[in-house]
XYZ file of C-alpha atoms in Angstrom:
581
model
C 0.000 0.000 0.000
C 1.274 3.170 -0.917
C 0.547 6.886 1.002
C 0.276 10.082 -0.310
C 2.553 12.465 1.579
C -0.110 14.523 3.559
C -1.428 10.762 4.848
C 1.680 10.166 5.714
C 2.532 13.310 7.446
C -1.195 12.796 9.331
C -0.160 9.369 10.756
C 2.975 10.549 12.257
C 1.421 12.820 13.498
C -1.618 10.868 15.052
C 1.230 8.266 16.674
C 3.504 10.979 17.730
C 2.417 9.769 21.454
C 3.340 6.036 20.348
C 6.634 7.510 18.396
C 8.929 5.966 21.038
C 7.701 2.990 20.725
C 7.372 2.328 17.521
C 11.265 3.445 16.305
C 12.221 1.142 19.050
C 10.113 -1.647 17.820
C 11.807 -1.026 14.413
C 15.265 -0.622 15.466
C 14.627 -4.246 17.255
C 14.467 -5.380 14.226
C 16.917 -4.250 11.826
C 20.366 -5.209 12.434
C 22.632 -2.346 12.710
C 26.061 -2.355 10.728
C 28.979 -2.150 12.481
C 32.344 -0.247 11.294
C 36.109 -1.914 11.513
C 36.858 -0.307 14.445
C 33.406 -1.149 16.484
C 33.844 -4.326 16.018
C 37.961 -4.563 16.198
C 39.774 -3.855 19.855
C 39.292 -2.667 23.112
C 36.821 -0.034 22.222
C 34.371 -2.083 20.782
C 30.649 -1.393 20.325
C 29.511 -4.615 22.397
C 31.345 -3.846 25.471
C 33.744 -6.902 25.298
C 36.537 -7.179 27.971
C 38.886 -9.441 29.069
C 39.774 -9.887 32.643
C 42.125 -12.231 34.164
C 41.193 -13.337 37.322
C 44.320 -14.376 39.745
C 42.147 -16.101 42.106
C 40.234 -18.598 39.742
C 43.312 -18.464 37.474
C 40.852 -17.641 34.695
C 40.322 -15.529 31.970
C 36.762 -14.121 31.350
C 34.816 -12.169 29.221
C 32.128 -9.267 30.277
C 29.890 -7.312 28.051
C 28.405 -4.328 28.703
C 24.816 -6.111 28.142
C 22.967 -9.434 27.732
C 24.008 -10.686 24.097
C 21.186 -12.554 21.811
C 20.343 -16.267 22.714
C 21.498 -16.900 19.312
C 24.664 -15.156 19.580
C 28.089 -16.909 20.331
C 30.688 -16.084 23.161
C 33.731 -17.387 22.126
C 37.060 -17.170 23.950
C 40.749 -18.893 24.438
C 44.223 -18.307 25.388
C 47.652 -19.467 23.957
C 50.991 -18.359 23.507
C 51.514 -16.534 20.011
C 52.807 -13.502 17.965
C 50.767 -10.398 18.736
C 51.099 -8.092 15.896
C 49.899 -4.848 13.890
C 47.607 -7.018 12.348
C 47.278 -10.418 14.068
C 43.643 -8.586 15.552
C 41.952 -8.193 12.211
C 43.324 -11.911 10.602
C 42.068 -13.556 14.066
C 39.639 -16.184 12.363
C 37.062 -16.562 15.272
C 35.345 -19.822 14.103
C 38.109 -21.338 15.687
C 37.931 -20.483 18.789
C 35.655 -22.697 21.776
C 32.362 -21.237 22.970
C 32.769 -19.644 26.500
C 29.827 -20.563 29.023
C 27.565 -17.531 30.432
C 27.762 -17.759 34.637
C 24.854 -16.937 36.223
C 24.676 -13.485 37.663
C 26.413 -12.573 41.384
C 23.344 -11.150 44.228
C 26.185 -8.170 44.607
C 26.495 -7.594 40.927
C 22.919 -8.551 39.289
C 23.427 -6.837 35.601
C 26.848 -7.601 35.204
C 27.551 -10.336 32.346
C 30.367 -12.368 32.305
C 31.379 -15.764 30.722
C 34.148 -17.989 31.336
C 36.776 -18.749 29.995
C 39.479 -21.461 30.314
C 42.258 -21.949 32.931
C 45.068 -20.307 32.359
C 48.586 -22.766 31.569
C 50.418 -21.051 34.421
C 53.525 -21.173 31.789
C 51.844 -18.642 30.181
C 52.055 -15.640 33.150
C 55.824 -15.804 32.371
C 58.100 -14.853 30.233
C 59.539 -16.355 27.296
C 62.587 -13.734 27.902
C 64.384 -16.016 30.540
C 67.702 -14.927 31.882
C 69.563 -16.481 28.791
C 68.020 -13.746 27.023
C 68.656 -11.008 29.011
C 72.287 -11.998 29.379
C 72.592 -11.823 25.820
C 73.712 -15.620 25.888
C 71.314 -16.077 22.719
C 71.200 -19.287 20.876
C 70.068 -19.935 17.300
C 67.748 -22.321 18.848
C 66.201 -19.763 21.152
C 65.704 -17.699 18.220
C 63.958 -20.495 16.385
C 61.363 -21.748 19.593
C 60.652 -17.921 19.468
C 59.656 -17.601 15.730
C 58.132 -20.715 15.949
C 55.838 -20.454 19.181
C 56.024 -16.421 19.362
C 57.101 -14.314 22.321
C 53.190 -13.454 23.204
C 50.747 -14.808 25.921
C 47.643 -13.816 23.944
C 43.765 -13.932 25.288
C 41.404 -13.456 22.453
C 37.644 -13.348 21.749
C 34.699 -12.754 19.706
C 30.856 -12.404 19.851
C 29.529 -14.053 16.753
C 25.709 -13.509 15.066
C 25.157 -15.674 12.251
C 28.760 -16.551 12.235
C 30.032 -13.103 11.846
C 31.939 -11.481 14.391
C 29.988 -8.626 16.345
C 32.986 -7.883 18.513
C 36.631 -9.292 18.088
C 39.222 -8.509 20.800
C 42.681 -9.585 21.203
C 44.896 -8.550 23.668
C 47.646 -10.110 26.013
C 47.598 -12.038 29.214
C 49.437 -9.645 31.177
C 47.003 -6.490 29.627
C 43.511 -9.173 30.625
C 45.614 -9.375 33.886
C 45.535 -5.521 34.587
C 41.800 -5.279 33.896
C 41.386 -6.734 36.847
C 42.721 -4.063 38.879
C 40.121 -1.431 39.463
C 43.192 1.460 39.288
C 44.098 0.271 36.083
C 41.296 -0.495 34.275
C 40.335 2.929 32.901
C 42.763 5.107 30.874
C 44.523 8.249 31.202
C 42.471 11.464 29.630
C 43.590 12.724 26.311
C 46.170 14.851 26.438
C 47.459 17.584 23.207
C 51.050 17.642 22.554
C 53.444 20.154 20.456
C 56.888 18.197 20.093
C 60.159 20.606 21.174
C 63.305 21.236 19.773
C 66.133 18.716 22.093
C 66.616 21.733 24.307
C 63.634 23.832 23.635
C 61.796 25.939 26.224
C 57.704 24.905 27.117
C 55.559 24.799 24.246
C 51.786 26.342 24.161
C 48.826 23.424 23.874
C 50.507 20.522 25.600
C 50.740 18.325 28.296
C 46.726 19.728 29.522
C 44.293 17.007 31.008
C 41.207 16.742 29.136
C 37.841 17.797 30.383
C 36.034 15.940 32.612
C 34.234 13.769 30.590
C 37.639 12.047 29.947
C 38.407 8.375 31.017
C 39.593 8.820 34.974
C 43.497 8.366 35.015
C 45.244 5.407 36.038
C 47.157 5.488 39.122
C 50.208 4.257 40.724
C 50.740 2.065 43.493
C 49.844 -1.172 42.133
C 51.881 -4.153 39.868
C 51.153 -2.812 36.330
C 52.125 -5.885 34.071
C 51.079 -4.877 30.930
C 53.150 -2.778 28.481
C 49.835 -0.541 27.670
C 48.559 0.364 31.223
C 52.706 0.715 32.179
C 53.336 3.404 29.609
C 49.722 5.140 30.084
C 51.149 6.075 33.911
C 54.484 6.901 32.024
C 52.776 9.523 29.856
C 51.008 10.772 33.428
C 54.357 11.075 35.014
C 56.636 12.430 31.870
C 54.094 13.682 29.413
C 53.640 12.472 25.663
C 56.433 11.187 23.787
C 56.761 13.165 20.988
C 57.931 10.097 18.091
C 54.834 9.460 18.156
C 51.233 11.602 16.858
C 48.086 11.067 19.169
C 45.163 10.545 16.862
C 42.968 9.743 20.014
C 42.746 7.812 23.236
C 44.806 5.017 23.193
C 45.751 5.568 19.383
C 48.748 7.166 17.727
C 50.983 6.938 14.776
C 53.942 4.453 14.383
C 57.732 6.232 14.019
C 60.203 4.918 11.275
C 63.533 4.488 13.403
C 65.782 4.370 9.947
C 64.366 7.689 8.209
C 63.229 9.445 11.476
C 59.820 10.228 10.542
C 56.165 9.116 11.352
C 53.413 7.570 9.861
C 52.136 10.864 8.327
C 55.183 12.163 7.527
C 58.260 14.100 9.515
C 57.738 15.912 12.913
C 59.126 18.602 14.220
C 61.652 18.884 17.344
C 62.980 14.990 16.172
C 66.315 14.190 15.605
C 67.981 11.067 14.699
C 71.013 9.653 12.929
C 73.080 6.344 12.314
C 75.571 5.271 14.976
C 78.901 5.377 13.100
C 80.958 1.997 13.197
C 84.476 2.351 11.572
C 87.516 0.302 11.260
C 91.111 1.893 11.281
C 94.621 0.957 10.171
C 97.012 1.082 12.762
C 98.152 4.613 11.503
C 94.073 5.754 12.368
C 93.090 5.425 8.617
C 90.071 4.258 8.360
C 89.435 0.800 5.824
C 85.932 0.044 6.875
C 84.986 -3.317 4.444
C 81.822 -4.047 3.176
C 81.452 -7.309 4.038
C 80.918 -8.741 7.575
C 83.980 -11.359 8.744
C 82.277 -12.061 12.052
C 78.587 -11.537 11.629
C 76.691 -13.409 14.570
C 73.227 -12.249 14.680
C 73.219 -13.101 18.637
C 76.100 -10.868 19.629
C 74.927 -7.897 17.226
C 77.798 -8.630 15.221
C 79.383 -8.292 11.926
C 83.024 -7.257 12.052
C 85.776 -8.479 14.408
C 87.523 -5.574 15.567
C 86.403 -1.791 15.238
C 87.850 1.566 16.439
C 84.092 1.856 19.178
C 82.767 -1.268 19.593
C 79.256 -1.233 21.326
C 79.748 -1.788 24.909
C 76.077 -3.697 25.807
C 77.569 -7.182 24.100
C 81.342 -6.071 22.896
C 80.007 -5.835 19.233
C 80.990 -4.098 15.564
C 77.920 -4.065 13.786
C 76.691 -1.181 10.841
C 73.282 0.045 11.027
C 72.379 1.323 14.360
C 70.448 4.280 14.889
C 69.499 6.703 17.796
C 66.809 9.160 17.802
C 65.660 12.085 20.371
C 63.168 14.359 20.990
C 61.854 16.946 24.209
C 58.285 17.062 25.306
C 56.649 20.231 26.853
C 56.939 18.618 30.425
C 60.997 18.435 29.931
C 61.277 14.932 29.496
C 63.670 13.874 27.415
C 62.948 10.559 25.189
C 65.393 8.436 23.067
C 64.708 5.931 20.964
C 67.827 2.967 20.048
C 67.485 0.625 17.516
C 70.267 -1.902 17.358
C 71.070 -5.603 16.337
C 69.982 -4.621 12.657
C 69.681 -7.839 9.881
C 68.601 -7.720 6.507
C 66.967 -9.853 4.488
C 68.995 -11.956 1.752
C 73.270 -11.328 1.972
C 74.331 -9.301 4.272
C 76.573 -6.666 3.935
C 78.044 -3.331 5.929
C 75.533 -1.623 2.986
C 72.518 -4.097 3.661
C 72.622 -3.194 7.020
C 72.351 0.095 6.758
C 69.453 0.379 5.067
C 67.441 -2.197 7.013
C 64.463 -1.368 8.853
C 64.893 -4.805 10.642
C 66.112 -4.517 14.389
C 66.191 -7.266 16.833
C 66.440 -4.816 19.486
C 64.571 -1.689 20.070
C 64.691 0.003 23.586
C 62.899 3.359 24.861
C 63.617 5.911 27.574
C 62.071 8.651 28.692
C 63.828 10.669 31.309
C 62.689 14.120 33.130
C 65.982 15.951 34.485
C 64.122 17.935 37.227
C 61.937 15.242 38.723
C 64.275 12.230 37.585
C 61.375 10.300 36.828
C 62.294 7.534 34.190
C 60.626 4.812 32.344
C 62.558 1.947 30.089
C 60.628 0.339 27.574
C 62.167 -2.754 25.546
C 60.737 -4.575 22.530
C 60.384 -8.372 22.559
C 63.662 -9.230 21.112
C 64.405 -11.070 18.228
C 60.200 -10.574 17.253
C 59.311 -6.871 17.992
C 61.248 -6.324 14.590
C 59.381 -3.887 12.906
C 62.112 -0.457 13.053
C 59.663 1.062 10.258
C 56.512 0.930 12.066
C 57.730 1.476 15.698
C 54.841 1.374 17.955
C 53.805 3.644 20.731
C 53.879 1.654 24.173
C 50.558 2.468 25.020
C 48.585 1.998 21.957
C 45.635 -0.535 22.782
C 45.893 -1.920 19.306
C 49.381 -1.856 18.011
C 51.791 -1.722 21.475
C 52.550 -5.288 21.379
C 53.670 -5.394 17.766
C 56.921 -4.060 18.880
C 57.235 -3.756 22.468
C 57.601 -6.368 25.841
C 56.118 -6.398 29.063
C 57.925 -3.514 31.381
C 61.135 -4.907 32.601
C 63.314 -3.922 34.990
C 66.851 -5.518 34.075
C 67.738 -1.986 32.631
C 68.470 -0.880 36.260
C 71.404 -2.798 35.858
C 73.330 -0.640 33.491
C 71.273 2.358 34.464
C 72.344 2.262 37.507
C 73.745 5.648 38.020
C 71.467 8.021 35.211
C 69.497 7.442 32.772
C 71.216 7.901 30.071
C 74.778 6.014 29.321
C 77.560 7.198 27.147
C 80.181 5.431 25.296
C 82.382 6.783 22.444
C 80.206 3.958 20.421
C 76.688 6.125 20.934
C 78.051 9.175 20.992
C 79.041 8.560 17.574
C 75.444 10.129 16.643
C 75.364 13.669 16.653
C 72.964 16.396 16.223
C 72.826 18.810 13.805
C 74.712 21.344 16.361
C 77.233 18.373 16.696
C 76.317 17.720 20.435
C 75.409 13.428 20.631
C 72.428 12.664 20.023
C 71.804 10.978 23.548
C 71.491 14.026 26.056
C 74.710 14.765 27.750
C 75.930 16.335 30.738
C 77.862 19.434 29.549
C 76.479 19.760 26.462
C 73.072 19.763 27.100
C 72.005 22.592 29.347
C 68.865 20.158 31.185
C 71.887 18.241 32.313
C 73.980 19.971 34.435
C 78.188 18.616 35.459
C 78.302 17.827 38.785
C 74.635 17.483 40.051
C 75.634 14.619 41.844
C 72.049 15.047 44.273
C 69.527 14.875 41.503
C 66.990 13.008 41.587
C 66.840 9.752 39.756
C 63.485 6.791 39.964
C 62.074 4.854 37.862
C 58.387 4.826 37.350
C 56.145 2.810 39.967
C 59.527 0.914 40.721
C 58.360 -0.075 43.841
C 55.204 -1.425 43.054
C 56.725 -3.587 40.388
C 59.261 -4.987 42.810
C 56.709 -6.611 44.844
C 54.904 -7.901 41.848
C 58.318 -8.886 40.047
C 57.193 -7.810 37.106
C 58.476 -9.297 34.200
C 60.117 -12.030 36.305
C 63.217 -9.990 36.786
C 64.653 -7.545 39.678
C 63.209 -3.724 40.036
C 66.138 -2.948 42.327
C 67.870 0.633 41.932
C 71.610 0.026 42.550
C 73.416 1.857 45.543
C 76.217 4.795 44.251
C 79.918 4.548 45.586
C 80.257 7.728 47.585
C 84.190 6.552 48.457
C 86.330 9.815 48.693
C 89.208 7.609 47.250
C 86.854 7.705 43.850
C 86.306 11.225 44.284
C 88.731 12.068 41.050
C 85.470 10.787 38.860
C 82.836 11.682 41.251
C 83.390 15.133 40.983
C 81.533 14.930 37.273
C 79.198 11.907 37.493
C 77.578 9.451 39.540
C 79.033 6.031 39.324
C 75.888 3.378 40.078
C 76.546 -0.215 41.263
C 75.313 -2.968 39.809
C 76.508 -5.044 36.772
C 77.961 -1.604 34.812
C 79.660 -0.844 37.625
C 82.022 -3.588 36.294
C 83.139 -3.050 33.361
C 82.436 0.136 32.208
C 84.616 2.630 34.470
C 87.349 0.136 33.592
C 86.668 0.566 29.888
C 86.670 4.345 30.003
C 90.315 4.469 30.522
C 91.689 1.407 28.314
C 91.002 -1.474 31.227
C 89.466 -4.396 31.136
C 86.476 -5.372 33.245
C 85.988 -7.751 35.845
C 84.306 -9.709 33.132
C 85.989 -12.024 31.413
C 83.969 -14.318 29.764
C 83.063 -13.910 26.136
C 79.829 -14.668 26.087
C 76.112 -12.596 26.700
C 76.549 -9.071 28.334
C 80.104 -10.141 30.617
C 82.553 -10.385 28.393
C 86.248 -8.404 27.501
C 86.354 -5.491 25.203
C 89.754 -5.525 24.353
C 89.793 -8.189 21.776
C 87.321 -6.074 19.853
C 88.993 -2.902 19.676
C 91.435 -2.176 16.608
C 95.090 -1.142 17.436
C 94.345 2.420 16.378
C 91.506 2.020 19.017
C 94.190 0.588 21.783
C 96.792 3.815 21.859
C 96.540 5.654 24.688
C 94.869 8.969 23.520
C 91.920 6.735 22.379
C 91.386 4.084 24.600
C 91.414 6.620 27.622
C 88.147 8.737 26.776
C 87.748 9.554 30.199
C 88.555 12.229 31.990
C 87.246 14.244 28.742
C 90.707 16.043 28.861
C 93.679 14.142 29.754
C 95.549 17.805 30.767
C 99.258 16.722 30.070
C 98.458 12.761 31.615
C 100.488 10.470 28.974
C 100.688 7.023 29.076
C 103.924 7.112 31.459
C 102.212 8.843 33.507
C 98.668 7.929 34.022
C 99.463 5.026 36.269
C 99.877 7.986 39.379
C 96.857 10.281 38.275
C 94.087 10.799 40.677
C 92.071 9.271 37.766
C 94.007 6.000 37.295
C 94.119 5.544 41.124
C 89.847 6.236 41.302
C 89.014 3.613 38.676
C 91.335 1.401 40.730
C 89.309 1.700 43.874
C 86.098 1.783 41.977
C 87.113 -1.818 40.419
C 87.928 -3.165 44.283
C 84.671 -1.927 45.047
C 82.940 -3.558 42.155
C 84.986 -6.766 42.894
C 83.719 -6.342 46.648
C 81.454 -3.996 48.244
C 82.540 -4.929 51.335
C 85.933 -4.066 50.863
C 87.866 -1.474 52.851
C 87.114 2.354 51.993
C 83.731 1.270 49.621
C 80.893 2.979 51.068
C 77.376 3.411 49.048
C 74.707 5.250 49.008
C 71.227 5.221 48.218
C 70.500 7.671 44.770
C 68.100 10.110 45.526
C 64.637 9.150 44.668
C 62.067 11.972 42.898
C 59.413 12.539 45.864
């Protein structure tokens, strides 16, 4: 039956009482379309969460209301690659149907459905201490491509046999949901990047208004990667590699040509970590082709005038990359262990956007506030489309679970230096890692500034990531004053090796494998004369090599390697580093 338009108009208007209920009765039954994203992720149209349960040792599913008797919970978990894209490709039909449980008395309208037990293999980490060591076998590398680095919880709600909702996330991310602090995100927040020394720019760093999700807080084990760097970007402010395009969703970084997704950004600067071999009269006869390449050690030549000092390694390709938000923080952004695909060659390798290791720090000089981010080695590859830590969708295609093994090194400052990084300059020539002395944020001699890592504490007691959160102790001895007059000198496993190394001695370390091992047998003979192998103090003042053995400085690093050898020793006396309040 067709209407004319004025019968038409004259039955709307007769029903306009019964409007309501009539569009509702419609809208019951059509079935709305959904878009990519309100069906993809965390922010889904249906509500669907993950939450693992530590009690029950369960993961389960809520949704913000009663699905359709027809429709389909479906849920597991299982160890896997989480990726930029591994969401979208997730083919739900194979995944088992997840019971509803009946409602709780103290929580009537809340639906959940439950999941499987958890493997308790599964809440740790593939990354044992082989890994972190550096002690990195071609076997380990092949269990990890084969079985993937990820404990991944996934889910859909199927109509039909199409997917309504589809969320995929990890274990440790399902884990946090269960925390109450942690389960809502930070507000958005608008950023203008800074030059590396720039003052406070206008339209950053603001929380939103006050509709915005409530922020997460401190105080608690955060285990996943996303919730960890949300309270970073609280504490230090927005990392500027990376553009916001909304909550929880930003822009990847390409750490070979320094630029993001949409193109470059201002206040960035990055370049390639230099790696050059020398004749014993210093010229340099860099080949082309690796003699020692060994993908474990981030390795490709044998000798070389800086070697890297993490594993004692020669290797072409590296690149560093910095950039100041409006809250002063200072971020850098390594990416190191590059490999190509096909031969491999000095050339290869420098044009790679393949890194086995990519590491993140953000650092605020005034309030010492740090946080270390690290990718899952060997499988968080991807140096083109470096992800932002907190991104609900796309974190976990690059980066780990927080870790605190960086302490280690870090023990002292934030940043490190070694001739080999500080091989990457700046456009004013000043490295490319901030720098006490040439940076003005970073002042010579500040021996009492603060220095803590984010919600250190908190991730002690849950040992996070399976590993120690423990800040090293400083020596304070006076006999070490001769370097403690410029720098900090932290305990811990740095404390071992590199003093020693700054003025041509070998560490305590002798072992050639992982992270303890010698550095001499790496460095060229150009590399071993005196004026180079001694790069600390930064100006030897008339010290030759005849000399140095009675200089203040030779006789410090000798009572800082006693000390390292035994803290107990006579004269060694630490202290803690002060914390930011």
């Amino acid at each position: 039956m067709r209407l004319s338009v004025s019968a038409a108009l004259l039955l709307i208007a007769g029903t306009a009482a019964g409007g309501a209920a009539l569009v509702n009765c419609s809208a019951a039954e059509e079935e709305p379309a959904l878009s990519d994203e309100e069906i993809n992720g965390a922010n889904n149209a249906m509500g669907l969460r993950l939450v693992y349960d530590e009690a029950t040792g369960r993961v389960n599913a809520t949704v913000r209301s009663r699905i359709r008797a027809t429709d389909k919970l479906v849920l597991r978990v299982r160890r896997g690659r989480l990726s930029m894209d591994s969401q979208r490709e997730l083919d739900c039909s194979e995944l088992p149907e997840a019971p509803h449980l009946a409602p709780r008395e103290d929580a009537p309208t809340k639906f959940v459905y439950q999941g499987p037990e958890v493997d308790r293999s599964l809440l740790a980490s593939v990354y044992t201490q082989e890994w972190i060591d550096g002690n990195i076998t071609p076997q380990m590398i092949e269990r990890l491509s084969r079985e993937g680095a990820d404990a991944i919880v996934e889910a859909c709600i199927l109509r039909d046999g199409a997917a309504r909702a589809r969320l995929q996330t990890s274990l440790q991310y399902a884990w946090d949901q269960a925390d109450p602090n942690l389960s809502s995100g930070i507000g958005e927040r608008s950023l203008r990047p800074l030059g590396a020394d720039a003052g406070a720019g206008e339209d950053g760093g603001e929380e939103g208004d006050g509709g915005a999700p409530r922020p997460v807080r401190a105080g608690n084990p955060i285990r996943s990667m996303e919730k960890y760097a949300e309270l970073c970007v609280r504490e230090l402010g927005e990392i500027p590699f990376f553009k916001k395009l909304g909550p929880g969703k930003y822009e990847t970084f390409d750490c070979r040509d320094f630029t993001g997704s949409s193109g470059p950004i201002d206040g960035v600067e990055g370049a390639m970590i230099p790696t050059s071999v020398s004749d014993d009269n210093g010229r340099e006869n860099t080949p082309n082709e690796c003699n020692d390449r060994r993908v474990n050690r981030y390795n490709c030549y044998d000798k070389c005038d800086k070697p890297e000092w993490l594993f004692q390694s020669c290797e072409p390709g590296p690149t560093v990359s910095t950039a100041k938000n409006d809250k002063g923080t200072h971020w850098t952004l390594l990416c190191r262990s590059t490999q190509s695909e096909g031969e491999e060659t000095a050339e290869s390798l420098k044009k790679t956007k393949r890194f086995n290791d990519i590491a993140m720090i953000g650092h605020n000089p005034i309030t010492g506030k740090t946080c270390f981010f690290q990718n899952k080695i060997f499988s968080g590859t991807d140096g083109a489309r470096v992800t932002h830590p907190a991104d609900l969708e796309k974190s976990r295609h690059v980066w780990d679970e927080p870790k605190g093994y960086c302490m280690g090194c870090h023990s002292a400052e934030a940043f490190i230096h070694t001739p080999w990084i500080d091989g990457a300059i700046r456009r004013d020539g000043t490295p490319i890692v901030p720098k006490m002395g040439a940076h003005a944020d970073f002042e010579i001699s500040w021996n009492g500034s603060p220095y803590s890592v984010v919600n250190r504490k908190a991730q002690a007691r849950g040992r996070v990531g399976g590993g120690s959160w423990d800040m090293p102790k400083q020596i304070v001895s006076e006999e070490a004053d001769a370097c403690l007059s410029c720098h900090r000198i932290g305990a811990g496993q740095g404390m071992r090796r590199f003093p020693m190394w700054a003025v041509g001695e070998e560490g305590l370390d002798k072992f050639p494998s992982g992270t303890s091992g010698p550095l001499e047998p790496k460095l060229t003979n150009w590399a071993k004369r005196f004026e180079n192998s001694h790069w600390m103090p930064p100006r030897l003042s008339g010290i030759t090599e005849e000399t140095w053995p009675q200089s203040k400085y030779a006789k410090a690093v000798a009572h800082i390697r006693k000390c390292a050898e035994n803290a107990a020793a006579e004269g060694c006396l630490f202290e803690d580093i002060p914390e930011a309040p």
